[in-house]
Short mmCIF file of C-alpha atoms in Angstrom, two decimals:
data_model
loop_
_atom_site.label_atom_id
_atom_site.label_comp_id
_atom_site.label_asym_id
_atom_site.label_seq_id
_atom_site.Cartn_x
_atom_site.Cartn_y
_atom_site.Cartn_z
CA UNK A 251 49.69 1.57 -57.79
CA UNK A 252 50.61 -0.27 -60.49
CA UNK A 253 53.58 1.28 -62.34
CA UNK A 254 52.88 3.15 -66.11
CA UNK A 255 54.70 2.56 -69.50
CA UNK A 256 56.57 5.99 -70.20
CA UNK A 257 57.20 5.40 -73.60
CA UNK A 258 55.81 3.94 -76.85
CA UNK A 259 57.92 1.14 -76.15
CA UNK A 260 56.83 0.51 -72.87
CA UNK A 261 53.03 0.62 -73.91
CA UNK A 262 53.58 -1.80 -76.56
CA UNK A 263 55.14 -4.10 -74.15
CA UNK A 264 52.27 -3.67 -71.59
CA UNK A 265 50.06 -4.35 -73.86
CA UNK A 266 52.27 -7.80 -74.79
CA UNK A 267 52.27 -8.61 -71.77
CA UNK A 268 48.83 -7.58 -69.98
CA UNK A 269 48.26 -8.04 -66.13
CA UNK A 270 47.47 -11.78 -65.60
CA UNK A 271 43.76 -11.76 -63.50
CA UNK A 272 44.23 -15.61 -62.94
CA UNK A 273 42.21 -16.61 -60.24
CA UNK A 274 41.98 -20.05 -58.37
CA UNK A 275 38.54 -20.22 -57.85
CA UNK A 276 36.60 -22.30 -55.10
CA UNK A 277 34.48 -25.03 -56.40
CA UNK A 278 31.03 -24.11 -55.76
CA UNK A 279 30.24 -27.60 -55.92
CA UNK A 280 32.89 -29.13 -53.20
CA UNK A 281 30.24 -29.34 -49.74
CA UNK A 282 33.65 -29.74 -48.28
CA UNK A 283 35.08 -26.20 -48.44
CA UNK A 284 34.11 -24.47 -45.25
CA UNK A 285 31.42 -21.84 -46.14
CA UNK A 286 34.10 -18.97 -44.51
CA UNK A 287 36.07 -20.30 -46.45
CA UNK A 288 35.02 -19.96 -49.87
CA UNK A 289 33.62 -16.86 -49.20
CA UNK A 290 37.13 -15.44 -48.27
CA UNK A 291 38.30 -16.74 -51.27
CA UNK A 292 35.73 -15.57 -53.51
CA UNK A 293 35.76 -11.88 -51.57
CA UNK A 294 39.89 -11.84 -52.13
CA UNK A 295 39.35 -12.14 -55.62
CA UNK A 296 36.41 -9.65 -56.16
CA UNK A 297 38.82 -6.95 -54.15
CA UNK A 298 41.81 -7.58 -56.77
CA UNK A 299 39.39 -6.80 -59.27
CA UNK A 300 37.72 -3.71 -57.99
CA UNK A 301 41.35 -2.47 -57.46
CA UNK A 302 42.12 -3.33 -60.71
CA UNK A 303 39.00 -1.83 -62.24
CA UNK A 304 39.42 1.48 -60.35
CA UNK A 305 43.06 2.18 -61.48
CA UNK A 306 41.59 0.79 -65.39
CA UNK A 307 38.64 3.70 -64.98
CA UNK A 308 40.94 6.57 -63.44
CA UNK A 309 43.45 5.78 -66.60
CA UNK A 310 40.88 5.99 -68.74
CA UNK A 311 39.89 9.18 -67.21
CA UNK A 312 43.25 10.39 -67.86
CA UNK A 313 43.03 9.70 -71.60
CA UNK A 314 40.13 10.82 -72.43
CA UNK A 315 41.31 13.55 -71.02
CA UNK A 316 43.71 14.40 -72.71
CA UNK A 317 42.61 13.61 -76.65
CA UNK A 318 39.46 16.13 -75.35
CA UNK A 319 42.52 18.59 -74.32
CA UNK A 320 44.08 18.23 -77.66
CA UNK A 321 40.65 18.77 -79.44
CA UNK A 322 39.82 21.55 -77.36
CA UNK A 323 43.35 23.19 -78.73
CA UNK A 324 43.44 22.16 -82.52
CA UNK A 325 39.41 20.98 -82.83
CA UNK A 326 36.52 22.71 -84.20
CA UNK A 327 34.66 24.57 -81.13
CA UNK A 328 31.85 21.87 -81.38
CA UNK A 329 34.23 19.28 -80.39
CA UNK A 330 33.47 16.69 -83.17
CA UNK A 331 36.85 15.10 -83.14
CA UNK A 332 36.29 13.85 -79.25
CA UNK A 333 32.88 13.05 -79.93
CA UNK A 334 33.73 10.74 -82.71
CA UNK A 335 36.84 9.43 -81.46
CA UNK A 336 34.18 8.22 -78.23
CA UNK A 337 32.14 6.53 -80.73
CA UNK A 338 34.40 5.10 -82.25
CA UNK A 339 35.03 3.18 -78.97
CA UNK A 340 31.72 2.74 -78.01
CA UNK A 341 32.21 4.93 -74.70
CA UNK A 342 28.63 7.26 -74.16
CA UNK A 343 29.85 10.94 -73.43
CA UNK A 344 28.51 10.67 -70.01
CA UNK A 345 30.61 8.03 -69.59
CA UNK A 346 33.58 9.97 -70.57
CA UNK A 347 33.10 12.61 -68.54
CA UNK A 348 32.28 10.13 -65.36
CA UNK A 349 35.67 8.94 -66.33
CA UNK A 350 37.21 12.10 -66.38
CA UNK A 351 35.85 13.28 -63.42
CA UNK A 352 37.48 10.08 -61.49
CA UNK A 353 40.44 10.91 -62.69
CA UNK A 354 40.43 14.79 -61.93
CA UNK A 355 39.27 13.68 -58.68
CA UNK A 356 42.50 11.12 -58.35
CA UNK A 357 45.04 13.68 -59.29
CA UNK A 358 43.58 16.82 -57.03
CA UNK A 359 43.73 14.28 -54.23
CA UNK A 360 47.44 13.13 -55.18
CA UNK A 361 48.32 16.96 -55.82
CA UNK A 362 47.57 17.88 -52.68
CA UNK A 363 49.20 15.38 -51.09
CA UNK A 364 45.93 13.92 -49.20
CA UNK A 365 46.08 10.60 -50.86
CA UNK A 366 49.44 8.72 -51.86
CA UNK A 367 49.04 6.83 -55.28
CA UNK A 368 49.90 3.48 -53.41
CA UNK A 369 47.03 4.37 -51.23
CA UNK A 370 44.46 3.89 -54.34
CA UNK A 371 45.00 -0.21 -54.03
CA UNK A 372 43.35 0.16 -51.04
CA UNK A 373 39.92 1.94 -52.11
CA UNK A 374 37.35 0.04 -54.50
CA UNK A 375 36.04 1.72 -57.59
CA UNK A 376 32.47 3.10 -55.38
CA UNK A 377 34.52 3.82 -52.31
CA UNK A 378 36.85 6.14 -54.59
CA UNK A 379 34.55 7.90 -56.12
CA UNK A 380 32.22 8.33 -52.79
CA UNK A 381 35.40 9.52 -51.55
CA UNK A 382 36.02 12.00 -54.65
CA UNK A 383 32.54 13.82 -53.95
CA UNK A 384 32.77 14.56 -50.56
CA UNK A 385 33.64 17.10 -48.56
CA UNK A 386 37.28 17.91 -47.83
CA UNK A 387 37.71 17.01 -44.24
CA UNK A 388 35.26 13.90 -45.12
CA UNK A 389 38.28 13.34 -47.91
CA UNK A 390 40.84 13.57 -45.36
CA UNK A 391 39.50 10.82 -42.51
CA UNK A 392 38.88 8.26 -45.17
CA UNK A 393 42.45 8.93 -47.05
CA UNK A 394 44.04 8.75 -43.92
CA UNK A 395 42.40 5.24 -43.40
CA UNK A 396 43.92 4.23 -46.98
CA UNK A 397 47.26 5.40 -45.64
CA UNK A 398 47.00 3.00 -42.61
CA UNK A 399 46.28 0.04 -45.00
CA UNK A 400 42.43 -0.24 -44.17
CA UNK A 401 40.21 -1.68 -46.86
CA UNK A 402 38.28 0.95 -47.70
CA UNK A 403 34.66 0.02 -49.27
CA UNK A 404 31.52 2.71 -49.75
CA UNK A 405 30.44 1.59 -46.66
CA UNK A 406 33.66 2.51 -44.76
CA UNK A 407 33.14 6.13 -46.85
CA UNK A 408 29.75 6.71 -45.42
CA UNK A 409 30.32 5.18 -42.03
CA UNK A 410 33.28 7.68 -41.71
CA UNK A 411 30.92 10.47 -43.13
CA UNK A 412 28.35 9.81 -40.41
CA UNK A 413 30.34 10.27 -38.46
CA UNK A 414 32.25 13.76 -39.24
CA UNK A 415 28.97 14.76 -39.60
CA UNK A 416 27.37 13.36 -36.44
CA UNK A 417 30.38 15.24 -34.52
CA UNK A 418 29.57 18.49 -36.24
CA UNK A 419 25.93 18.54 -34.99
CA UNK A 420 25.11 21.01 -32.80
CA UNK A 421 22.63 17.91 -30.77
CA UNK A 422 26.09 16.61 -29.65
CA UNK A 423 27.07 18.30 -26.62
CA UNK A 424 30.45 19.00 -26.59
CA UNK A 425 30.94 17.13 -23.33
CA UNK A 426 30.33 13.62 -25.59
CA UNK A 427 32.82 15.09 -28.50
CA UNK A 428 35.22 15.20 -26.00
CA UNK A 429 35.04 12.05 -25.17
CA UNK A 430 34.98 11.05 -28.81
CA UNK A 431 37.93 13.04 -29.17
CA UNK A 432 39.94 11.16 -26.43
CA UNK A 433 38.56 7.92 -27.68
CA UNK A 434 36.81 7.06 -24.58
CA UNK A 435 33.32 7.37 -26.69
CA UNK A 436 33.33 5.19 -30.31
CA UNK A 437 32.27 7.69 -32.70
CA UNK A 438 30.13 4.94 -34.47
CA UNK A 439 27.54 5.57 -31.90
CA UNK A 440 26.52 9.00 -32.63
CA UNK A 441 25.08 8.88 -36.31
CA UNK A 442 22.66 6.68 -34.81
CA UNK A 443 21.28 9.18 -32.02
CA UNK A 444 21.58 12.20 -34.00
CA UNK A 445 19.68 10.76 -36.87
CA UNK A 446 16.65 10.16 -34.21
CA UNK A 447 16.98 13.41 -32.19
CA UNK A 448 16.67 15.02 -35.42
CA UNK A 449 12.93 13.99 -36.05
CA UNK A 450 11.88 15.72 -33.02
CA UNK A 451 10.71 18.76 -32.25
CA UNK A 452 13.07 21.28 -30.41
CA UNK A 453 11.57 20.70 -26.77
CA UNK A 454 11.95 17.19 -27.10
CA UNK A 455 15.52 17.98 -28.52
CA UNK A 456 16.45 19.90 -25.82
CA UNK A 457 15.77 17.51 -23.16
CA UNK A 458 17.93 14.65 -25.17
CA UNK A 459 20.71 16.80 -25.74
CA UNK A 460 20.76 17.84 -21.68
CA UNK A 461 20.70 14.20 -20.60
CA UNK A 462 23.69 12.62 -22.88
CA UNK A 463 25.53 15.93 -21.77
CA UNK A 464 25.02 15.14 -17.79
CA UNK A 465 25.98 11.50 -18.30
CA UNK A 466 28.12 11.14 -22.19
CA UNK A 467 29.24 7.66 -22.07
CA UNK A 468 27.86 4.09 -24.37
CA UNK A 469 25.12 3.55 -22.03
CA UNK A 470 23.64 7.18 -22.04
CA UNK A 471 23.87 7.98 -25.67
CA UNK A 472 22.35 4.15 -26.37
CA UNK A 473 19.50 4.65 -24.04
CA UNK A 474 18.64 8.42 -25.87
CA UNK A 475 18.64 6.79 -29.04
CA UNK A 476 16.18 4.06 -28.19
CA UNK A 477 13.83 7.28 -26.04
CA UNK A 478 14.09 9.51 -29.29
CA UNK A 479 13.27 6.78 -31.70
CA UNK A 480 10.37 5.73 -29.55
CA UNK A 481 9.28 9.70 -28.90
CA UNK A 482 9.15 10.06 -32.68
CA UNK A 483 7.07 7.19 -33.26
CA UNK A 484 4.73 8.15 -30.23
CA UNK A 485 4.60 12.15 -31.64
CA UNK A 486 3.84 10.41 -35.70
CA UNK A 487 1.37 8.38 -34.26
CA UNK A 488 -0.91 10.43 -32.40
CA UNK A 489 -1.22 12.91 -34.32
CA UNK A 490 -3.31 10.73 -36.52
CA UNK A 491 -5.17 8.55 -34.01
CA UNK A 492 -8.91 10.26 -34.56
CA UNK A 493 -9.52 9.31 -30.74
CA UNK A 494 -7.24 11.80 -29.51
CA UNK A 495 -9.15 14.69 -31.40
CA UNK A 496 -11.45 15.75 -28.81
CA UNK A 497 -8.95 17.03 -26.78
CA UNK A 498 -9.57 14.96 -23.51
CA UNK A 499 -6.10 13.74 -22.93
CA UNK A 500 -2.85 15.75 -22.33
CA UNK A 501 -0.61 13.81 -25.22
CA UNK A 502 2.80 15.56 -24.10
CA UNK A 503 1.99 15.71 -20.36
CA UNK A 504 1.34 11.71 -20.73
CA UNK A 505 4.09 11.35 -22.86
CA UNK A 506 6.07 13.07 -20.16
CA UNK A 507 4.48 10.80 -17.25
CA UNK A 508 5.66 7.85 -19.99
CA UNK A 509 9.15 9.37 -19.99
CA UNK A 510 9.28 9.08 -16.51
CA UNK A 511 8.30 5.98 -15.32
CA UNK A 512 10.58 4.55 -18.26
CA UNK A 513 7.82 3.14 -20.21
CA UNK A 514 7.92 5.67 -23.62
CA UNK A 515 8.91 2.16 -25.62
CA UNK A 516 5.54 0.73 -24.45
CA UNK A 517 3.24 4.11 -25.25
CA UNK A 518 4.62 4.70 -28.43
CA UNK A 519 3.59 0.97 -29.47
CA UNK A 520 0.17 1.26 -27.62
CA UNK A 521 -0.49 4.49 -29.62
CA UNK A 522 1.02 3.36 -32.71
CA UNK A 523 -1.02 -0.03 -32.48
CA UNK A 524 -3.68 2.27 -32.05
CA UNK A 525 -3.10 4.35 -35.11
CA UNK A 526 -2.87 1.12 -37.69
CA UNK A 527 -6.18 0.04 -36.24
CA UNK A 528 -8.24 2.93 -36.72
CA UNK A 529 -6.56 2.61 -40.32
CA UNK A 530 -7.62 -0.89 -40.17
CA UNK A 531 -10.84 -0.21 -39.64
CA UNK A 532 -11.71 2.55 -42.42
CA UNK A 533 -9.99 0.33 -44.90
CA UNK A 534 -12.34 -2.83 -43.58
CA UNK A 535 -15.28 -0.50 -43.75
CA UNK A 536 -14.01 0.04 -47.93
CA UNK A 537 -13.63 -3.08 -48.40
CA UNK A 538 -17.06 -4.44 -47.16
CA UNK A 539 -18.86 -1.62 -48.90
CA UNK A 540 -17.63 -3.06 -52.32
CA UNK A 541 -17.76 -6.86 -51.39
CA UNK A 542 -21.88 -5.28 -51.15
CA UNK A 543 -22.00 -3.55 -54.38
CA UNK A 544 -20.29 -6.91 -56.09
CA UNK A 545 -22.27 -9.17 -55.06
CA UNK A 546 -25.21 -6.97 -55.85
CA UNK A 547 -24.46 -6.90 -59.80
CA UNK A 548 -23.69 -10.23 -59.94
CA UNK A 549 -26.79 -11.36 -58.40
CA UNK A 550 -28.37 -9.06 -60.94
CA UNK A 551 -26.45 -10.70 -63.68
CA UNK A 552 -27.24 -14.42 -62.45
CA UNK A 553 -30.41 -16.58 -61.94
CA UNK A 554 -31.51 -20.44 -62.55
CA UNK A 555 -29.27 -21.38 -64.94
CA UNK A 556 -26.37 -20.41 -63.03
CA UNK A 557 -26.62 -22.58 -59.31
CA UNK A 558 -22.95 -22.30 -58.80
CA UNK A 559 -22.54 -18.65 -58.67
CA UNK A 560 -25.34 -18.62 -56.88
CA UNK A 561 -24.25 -20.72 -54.02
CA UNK A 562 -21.01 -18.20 -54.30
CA UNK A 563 -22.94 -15.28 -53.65
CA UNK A 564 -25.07 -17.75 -50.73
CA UNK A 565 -21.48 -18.19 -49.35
CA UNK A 566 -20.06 -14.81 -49.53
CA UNK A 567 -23.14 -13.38 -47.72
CA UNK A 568 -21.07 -14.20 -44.18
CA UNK A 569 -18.71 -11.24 -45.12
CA UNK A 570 -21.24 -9.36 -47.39
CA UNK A 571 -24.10 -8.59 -44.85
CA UNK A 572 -24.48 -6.31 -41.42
CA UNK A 573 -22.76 -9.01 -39.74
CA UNK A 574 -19.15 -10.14 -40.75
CA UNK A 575 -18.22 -13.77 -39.86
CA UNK A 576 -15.17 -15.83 -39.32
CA UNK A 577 -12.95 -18.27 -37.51
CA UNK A 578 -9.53 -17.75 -36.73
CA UNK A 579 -7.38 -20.18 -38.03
CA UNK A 580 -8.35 -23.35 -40.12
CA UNK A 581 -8.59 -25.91 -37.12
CA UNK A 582 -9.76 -22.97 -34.60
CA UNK A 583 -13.22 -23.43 -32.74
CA UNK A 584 -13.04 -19.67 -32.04
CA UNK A 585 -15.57 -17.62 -34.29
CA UNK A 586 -15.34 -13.85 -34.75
CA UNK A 587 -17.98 -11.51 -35.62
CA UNK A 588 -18.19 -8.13 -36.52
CA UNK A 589 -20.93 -5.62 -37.04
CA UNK A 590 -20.99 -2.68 -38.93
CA UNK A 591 -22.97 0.52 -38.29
CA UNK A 592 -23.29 3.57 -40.36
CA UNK A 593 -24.49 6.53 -39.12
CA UNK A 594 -26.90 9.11 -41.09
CA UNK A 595 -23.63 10.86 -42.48
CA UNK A 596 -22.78 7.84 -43.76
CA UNK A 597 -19.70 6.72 -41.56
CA UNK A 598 -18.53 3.09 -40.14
#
């Protein structure tokens, strides 16, 4: 971290001296830079600053801090002396506070010996302050990272915090956290599954949760998260195809019979297919009803004097009538055509 004046002395000589950001930046314009290559560049130089701009914010944090402190000792109760003293510097009180949480968050972390202040270059300004909110054992697998040297981005944070979380699930059989634990298993895999098992219902749950425990290795746990993605889409999906309403097909003993011939990924796309065209449909049926009433007022509203809207509504009559009509394609010789019927109740 960088080192901190300790004296008025020193702070007027920081500020005579002020860290020197000078970076020697790609030409965006030279074709013969190597794309990797200037984006390395470009990325080494956005990471100083975020490192820079984290340890700026944190003390800031610390400051503002302490002149609220002060006010809070000699002030007036309302705290009018902190207030204007943020005004006068243009900082927004949530901003303060944002600031001095960051740097409450930085020095419990240091205090408690989790995080070493060297540590900090590694973290950007987001990472840190993903890092500051969570929990405490999420706190302790990413500061352990920094300690190693990783680079640790908000990405890293959350990655790491599917994962704790992931391995305190109760759909992880303990036979695959073992194996995480001995780092047969990548960890990275189980956010993934968990996040699908979790959309199902219990049964289907239960069934998951048996197989990756029989068999807990990359291929297993892969294979149940494809099955329980594809399960929840099949489950979502027929519950809103109309067709299945009449109750003449079994959905969960054919989803069962799809389970085990290996095929789920197939009926969930049949059934889902089936779902967005029955959608299709109604909205088709909306959307020819008003093309009607349209082109009934403005055939109302036109006569002799207007031959060009005329032919428009001459035209349109292909998609306005009982029989819809259209090719597919521009240069296609293939000619669709639809009918629509409405019953006495006044459905497609």
């Amino acid at each position: 971290m960088l080192q901190h004046p300790q004296t008025d002395i020193d702070l007027v000589a920081a500020l005579a001296e002020p860290a020197d950001l000078d970076f020697q930046l790609p030409d965006p314009e030279d074709e013969e830079i190597p794309e990797i290559e200037f984006q390395q560049k470009v990325d080494t130089a956005w990471q100083v600053c975020d490192r820079f701009d984290l340890q700026t914010e944190i003390w800031r944090g610390r400051i503002l801090r302490a002149v609220r402190d002060r006010e809070k000792q000699q002030g007036d109760a309302r705290g009018t002396g902190f207030l204007n003293w943020l005004k006068a510097r243009e900082i927004s009180k949530s901003q303060a506070y944002s600031m001095i949480s960051l740097a409450n968050s930085a020095d419990t972390l240091m205090s408690q010996g989790q995080l070493d202040p060297a540590a900090v270059r590694c973290f950007s300004k987001r990472a840190f302050m993903e890092t500051a909110k969570a929990d405490p054992e999420i706190q302790q697998l990413v500061t352990d990272a920094a300690k190693n040297g990783d680079r640790i981005t908000r990405r890293e944070v959350r990655q790491i915090a599917d994962e704790w979380t992931a391995m305190s699930s109760d759909l992880v059989p303990d036979t695959v956290k073992a194996k995480v634990n001995d780092r047969t298993l990548p960890s990275r895999y189980l956010p993934p599954m968990v996040k699908e098992i979790e959309k199902l219902p219990e049964s289907h749950q239960t069934i998951l949760r048996q197989e990756v425990a029989q068999n807990p290795d990359i291929d297993t746990v892969k294979q149940v998260t494809s099955e329980a993605r594809y399960l929840a889409k099949y489950l979502d999906a027929a519950a809103s195809v109309q067709v299945f309403s009449d109750d003449t097909v079994d959905l969960e003993r054919a989803l069962e019979e799809a389970l085990r011939l290996g095929c789920i990924n197939v009926a969930a796309d049949l059934v889902n297919q089936a779902s967005q065209l029955e959608q299709t449909i109604a909205k088709l049926y909306t959307t020819w009803k008003r093309i009607g009433s349209l082109s009934d007022r403005l055939y109302v509203d036109t006569g002799a004097s207007t031959p060009n809207l005329r032919s428009l509504l001459n035209c349109l009559e292909q998609l306005a009538g009982e029989v819809m009509e259209i090719q597919l394609g521009e240069n296609s010789d293939r000619t669709i055509r639809l009918q629509i019927q409405e019953n006495a109740e006044g459905a497609s």
